PDB file of C-alpha atoms in Angstrom:
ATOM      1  CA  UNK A  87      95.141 130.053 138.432  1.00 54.00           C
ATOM      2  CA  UNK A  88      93.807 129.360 135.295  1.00 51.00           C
ATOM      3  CA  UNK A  89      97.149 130.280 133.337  1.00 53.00           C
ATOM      4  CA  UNK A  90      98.257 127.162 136.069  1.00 50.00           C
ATOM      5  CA  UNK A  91      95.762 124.680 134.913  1.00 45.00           C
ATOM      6  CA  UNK A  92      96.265 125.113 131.147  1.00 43.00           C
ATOM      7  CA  UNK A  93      99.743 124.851 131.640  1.00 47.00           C
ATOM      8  CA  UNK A  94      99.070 120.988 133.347  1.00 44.00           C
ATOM      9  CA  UNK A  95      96.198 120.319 131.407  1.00 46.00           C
ATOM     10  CA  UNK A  96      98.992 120.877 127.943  1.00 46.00           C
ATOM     11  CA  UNK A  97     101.625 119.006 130.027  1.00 42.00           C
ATOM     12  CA  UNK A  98      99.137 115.913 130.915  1.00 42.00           C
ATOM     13  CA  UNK A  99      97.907 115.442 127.191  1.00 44.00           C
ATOM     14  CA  UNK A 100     101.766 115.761 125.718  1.00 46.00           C
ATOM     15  CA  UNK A 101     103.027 113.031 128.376  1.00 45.00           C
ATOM     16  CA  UNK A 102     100.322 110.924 128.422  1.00 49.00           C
ATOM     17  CA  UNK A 103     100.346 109.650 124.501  1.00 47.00           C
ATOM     18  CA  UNK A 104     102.102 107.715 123.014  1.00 52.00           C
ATOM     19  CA  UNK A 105     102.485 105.296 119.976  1.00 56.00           C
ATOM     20  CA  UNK A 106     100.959 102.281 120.144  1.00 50.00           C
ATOM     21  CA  UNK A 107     102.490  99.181 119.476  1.00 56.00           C
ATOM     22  CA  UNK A 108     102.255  97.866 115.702  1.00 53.00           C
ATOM     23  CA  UNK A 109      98.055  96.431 114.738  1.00 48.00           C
ATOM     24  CA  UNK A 110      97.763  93.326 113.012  1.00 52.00           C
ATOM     25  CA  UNK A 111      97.909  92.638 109.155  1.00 51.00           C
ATOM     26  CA  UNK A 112      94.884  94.867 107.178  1.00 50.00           C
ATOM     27  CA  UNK A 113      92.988  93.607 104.476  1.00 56.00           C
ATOM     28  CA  UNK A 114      92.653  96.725 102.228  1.00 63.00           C
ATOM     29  CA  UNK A 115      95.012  95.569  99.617  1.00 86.00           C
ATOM     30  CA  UNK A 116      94.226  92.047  99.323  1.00 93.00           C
ATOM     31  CA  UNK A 117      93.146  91.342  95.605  1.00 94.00           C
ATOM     32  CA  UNK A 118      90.872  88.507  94.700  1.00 95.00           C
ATOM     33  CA  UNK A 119      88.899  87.346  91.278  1.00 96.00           C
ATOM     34  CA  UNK A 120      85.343  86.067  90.630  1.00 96.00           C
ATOM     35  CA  UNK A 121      85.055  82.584  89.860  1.00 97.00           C
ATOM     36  CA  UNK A 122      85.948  82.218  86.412  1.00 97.00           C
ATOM     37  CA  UNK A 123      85.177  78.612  84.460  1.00 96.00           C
ATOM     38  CA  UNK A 124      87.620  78.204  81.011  1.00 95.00           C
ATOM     39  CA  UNK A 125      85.483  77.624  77.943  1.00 91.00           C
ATOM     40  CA  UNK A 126      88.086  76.089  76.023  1.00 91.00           C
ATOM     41  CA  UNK A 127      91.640  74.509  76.650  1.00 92.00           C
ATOM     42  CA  UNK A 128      94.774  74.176  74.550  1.00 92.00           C
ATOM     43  CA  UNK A 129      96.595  71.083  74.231  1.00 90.00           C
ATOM     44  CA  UNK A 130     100.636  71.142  74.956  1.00 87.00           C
ATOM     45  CA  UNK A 131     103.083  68.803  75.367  1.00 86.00           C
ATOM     46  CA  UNK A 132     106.076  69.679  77.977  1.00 83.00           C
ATOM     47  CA  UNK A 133     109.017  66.779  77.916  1.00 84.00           C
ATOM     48  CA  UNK A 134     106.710  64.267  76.854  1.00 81.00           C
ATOM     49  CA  UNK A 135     103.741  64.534  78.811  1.00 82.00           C
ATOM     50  CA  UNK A 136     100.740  66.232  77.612  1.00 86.00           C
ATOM     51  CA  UNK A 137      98.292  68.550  79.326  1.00 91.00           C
ATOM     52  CA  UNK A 138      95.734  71.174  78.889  1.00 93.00           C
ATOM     53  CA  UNK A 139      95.999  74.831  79.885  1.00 94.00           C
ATOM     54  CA  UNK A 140      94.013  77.595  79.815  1.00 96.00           C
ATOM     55  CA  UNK A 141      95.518  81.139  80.259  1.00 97.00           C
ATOM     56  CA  UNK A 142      93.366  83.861  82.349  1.00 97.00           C
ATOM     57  CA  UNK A 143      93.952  87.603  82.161  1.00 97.00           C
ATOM     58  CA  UNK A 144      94.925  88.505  85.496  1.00 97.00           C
ATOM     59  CA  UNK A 145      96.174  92.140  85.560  1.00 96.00           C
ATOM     60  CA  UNK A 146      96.708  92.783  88.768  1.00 94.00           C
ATOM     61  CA  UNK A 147      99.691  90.181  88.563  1.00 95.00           C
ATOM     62  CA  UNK A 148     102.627  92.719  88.424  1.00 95.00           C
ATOM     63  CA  UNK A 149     106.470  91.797  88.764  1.00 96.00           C
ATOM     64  CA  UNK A 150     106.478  93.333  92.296  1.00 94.00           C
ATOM     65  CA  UNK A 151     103.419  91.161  92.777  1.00 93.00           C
ATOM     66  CA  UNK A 152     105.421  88.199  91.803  1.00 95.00           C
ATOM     67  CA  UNK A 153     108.287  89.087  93.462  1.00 94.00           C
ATOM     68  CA  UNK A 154     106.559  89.589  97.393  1.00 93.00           C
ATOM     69  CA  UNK A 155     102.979  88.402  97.265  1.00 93.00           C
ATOM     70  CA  UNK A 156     101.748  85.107  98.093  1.00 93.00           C
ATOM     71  CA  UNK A 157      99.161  84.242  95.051  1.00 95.00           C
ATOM     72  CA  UNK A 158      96.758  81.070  95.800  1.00 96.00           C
ATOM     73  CA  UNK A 159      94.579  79.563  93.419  1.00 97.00           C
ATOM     74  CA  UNK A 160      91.600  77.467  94.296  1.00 98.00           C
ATOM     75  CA  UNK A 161      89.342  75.383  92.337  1.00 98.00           C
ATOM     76  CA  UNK A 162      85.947  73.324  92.064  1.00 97.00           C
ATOM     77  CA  UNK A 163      86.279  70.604  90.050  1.00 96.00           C
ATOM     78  CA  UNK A 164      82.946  70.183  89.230  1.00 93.00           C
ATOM     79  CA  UNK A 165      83.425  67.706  86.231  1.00 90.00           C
ATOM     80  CA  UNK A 166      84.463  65.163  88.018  1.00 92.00           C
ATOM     81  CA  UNK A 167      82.400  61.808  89.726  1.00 91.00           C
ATOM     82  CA  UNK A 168      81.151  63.237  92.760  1.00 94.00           C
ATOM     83  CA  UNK A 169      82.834  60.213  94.503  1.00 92.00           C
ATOM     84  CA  UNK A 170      86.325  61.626  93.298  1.00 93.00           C
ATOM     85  CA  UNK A 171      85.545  65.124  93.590  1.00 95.00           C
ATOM     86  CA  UNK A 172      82.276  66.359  96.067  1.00 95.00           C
ATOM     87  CA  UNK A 173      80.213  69.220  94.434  1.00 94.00           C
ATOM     88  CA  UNK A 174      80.874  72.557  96.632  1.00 93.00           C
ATOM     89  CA  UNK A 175      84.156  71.382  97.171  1.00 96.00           C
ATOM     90  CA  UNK A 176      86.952  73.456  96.979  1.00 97.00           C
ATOM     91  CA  UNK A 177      90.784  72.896  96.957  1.00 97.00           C
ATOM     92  CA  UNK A 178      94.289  74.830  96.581  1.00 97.00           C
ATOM     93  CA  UNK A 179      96.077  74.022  93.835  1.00 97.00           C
ATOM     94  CA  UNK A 180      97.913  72.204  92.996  1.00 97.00           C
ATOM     95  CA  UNK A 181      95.507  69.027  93.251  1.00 97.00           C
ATOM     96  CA  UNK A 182      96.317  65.923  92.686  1.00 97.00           C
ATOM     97  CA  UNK A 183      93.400  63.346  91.951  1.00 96.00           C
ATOM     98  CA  UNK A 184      93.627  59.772  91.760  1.00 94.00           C
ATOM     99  CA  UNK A 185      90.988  57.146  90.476  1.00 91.00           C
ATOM    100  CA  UNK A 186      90.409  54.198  88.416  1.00 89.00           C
ATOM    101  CA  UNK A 187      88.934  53.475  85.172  1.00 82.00           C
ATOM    102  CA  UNK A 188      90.464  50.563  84.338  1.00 86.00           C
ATOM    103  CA  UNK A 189      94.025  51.371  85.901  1.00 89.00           C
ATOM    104  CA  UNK A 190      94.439  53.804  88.352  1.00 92.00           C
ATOM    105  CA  UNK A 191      95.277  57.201  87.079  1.00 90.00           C
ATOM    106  CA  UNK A 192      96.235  60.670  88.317  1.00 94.00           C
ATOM    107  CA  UNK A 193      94.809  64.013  87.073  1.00 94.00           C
ATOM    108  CA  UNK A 194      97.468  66.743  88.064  1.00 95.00           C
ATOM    109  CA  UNK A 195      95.716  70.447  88.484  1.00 97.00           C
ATOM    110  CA  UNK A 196      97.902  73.047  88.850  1.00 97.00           C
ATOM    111  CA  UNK A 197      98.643  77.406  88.246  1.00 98.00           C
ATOM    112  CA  UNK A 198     101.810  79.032  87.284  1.00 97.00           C
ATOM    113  CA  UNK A 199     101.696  82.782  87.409  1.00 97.00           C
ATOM    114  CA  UNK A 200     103.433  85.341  85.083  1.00 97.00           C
ATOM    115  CA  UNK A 201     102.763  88.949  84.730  1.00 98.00           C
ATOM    116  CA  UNK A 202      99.355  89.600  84.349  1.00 97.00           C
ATOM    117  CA  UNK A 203      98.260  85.748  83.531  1.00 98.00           C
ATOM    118  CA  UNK A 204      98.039  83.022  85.069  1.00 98.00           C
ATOM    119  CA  UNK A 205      98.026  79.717  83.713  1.00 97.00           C
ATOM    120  CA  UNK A 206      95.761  76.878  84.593  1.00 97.00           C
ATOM    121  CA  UNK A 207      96.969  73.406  83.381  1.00 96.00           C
ATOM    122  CA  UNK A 208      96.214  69.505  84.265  1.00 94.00           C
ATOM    123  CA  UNK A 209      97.984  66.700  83.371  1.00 93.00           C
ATOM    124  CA  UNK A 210      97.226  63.149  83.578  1.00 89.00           C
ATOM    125  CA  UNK A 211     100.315  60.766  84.266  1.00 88.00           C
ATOM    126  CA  UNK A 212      98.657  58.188  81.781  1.00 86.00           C
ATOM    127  CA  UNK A 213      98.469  60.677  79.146  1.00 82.00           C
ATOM    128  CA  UNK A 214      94.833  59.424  78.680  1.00 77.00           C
ATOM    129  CA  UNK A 215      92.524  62.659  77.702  1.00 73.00           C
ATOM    130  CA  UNK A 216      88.864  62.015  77.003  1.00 71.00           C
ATOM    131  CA  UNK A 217      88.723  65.976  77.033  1.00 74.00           C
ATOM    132  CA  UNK A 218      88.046  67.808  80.272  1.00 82.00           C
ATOM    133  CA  UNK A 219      84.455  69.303  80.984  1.00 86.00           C
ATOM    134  CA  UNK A 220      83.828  73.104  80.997  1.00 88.00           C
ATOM    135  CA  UNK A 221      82.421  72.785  84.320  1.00 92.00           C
ATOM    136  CA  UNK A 222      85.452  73.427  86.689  1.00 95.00           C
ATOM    137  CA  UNK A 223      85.851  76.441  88.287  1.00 97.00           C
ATOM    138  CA  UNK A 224      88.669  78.527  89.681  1.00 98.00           C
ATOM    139  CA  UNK A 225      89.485  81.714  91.447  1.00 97.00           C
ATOM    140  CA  UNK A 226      92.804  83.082  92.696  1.00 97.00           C
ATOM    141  CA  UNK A 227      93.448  85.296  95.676  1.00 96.00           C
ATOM    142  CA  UNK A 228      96.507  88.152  95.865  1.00 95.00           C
ATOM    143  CA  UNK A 229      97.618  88.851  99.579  1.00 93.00           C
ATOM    144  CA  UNK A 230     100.615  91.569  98.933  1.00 91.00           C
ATOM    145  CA  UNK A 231     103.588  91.277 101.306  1.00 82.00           C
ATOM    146  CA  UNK A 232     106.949  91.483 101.627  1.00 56.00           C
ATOM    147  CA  UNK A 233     108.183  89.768 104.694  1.00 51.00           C
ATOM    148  CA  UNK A 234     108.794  86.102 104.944  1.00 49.00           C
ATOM    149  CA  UNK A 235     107.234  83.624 107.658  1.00 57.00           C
ATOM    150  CA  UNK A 236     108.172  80.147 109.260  1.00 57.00           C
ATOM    151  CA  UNK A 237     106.604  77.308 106.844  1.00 61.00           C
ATOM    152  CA  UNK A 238     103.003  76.904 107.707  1.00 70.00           C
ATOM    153  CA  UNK A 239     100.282  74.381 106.113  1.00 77.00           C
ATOM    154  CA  UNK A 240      98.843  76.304 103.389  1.00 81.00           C
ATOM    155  CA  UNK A 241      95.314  77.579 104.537  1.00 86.00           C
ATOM    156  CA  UNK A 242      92.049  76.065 103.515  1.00 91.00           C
ATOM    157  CA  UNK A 243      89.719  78.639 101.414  1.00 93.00           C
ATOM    158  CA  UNK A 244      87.396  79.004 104.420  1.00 93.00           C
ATOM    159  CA  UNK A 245      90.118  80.197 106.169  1.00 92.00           C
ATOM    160  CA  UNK A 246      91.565  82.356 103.754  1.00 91.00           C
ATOM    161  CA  UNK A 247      87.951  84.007 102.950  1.00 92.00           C
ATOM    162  CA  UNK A 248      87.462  84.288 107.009  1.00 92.00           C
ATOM    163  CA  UNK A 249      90.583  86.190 107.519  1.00 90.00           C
ATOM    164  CA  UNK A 250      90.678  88.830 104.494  1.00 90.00           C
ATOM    165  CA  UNK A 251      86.937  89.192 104.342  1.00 91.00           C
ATOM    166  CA  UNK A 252      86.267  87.901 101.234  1.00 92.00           C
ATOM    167  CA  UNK A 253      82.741  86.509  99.914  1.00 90.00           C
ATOM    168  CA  UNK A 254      82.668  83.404  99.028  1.00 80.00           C
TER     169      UNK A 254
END
């Protein structure tokens, strides 16, 4: 007898699992950076129009990286009028800002990635450059993939933190 109940107890446990279907999307590998704020900028000109970059050290920007992972960069402008730009506020770049100081102007933020930098720069479509304040901000967030989606609206930074558990 119980030679016969070992025998269905083995049969029950090998029948009755299974593999489940596929979870959702971890967060183990996501990468993101500290705030950093650029100390200095270098001037450039590219077909005519100047701008300011500033080049961070970001190592964990590999070619495979590049090739498959969606890399967003986010900013506080913090130099700016409050009225153009509200402290605590935080946008993806790139940014486009438009005021007036005498004629209405755009400031142009923006990040281009290569291996293991990437590359803050800002352009103003006046090519008017008082200098740019040391108080901005920026951070940029690595979410490794490989398969493409549908085009969405590119997520705020709330939502971004929210869903990979990242401290703001």
């Amino acid at each position: 007898m119980k030679h016969i109940l070992f025998i269905a107890a083995t049969l029950l446990l090998i029948t009755a699992c299974k593999k489940g279907g596929t979870g959702p999307a971890g967060t183990a590998n996501v990468i993101y950076s500290k705030w950093f704020k650029p100390d200095t900028y270098t001037k450039d000109t590219v077909f005519g129009i100047w701008g300011f970059n500033y080049i961070q050290a970001a190592p964990e920007i590999t070619q495979q990286m590049l090739d498959t992972a969606t890399i967003f960069t986010f900013a506080k402008l913090e130099g700016y009028n409050p009225f153009i730009w509200r402290p605590g506020q935080v946008g993806l770049l790139p940014i486009t800002l438009t005021y007036n100081t005498g004629v209405v102007t755009r400031d142009v933020w923006s990040a281009g990635y290569t291996v293991g930098t990437i590359r803050i720069r800002m352009t103003n479509d006046m090519n008017i450059y008082p200098g740019i304040n040391t108080s901005h901000q920026f951070r940029y967030i690595i979410i490794p993939g490989g398969k493409l989606t549908g085009r969405q609206a590119p997520p705020t930074y709330e939502e971004v933190c929210r869903r990979y558990n990242i401290p703001e």
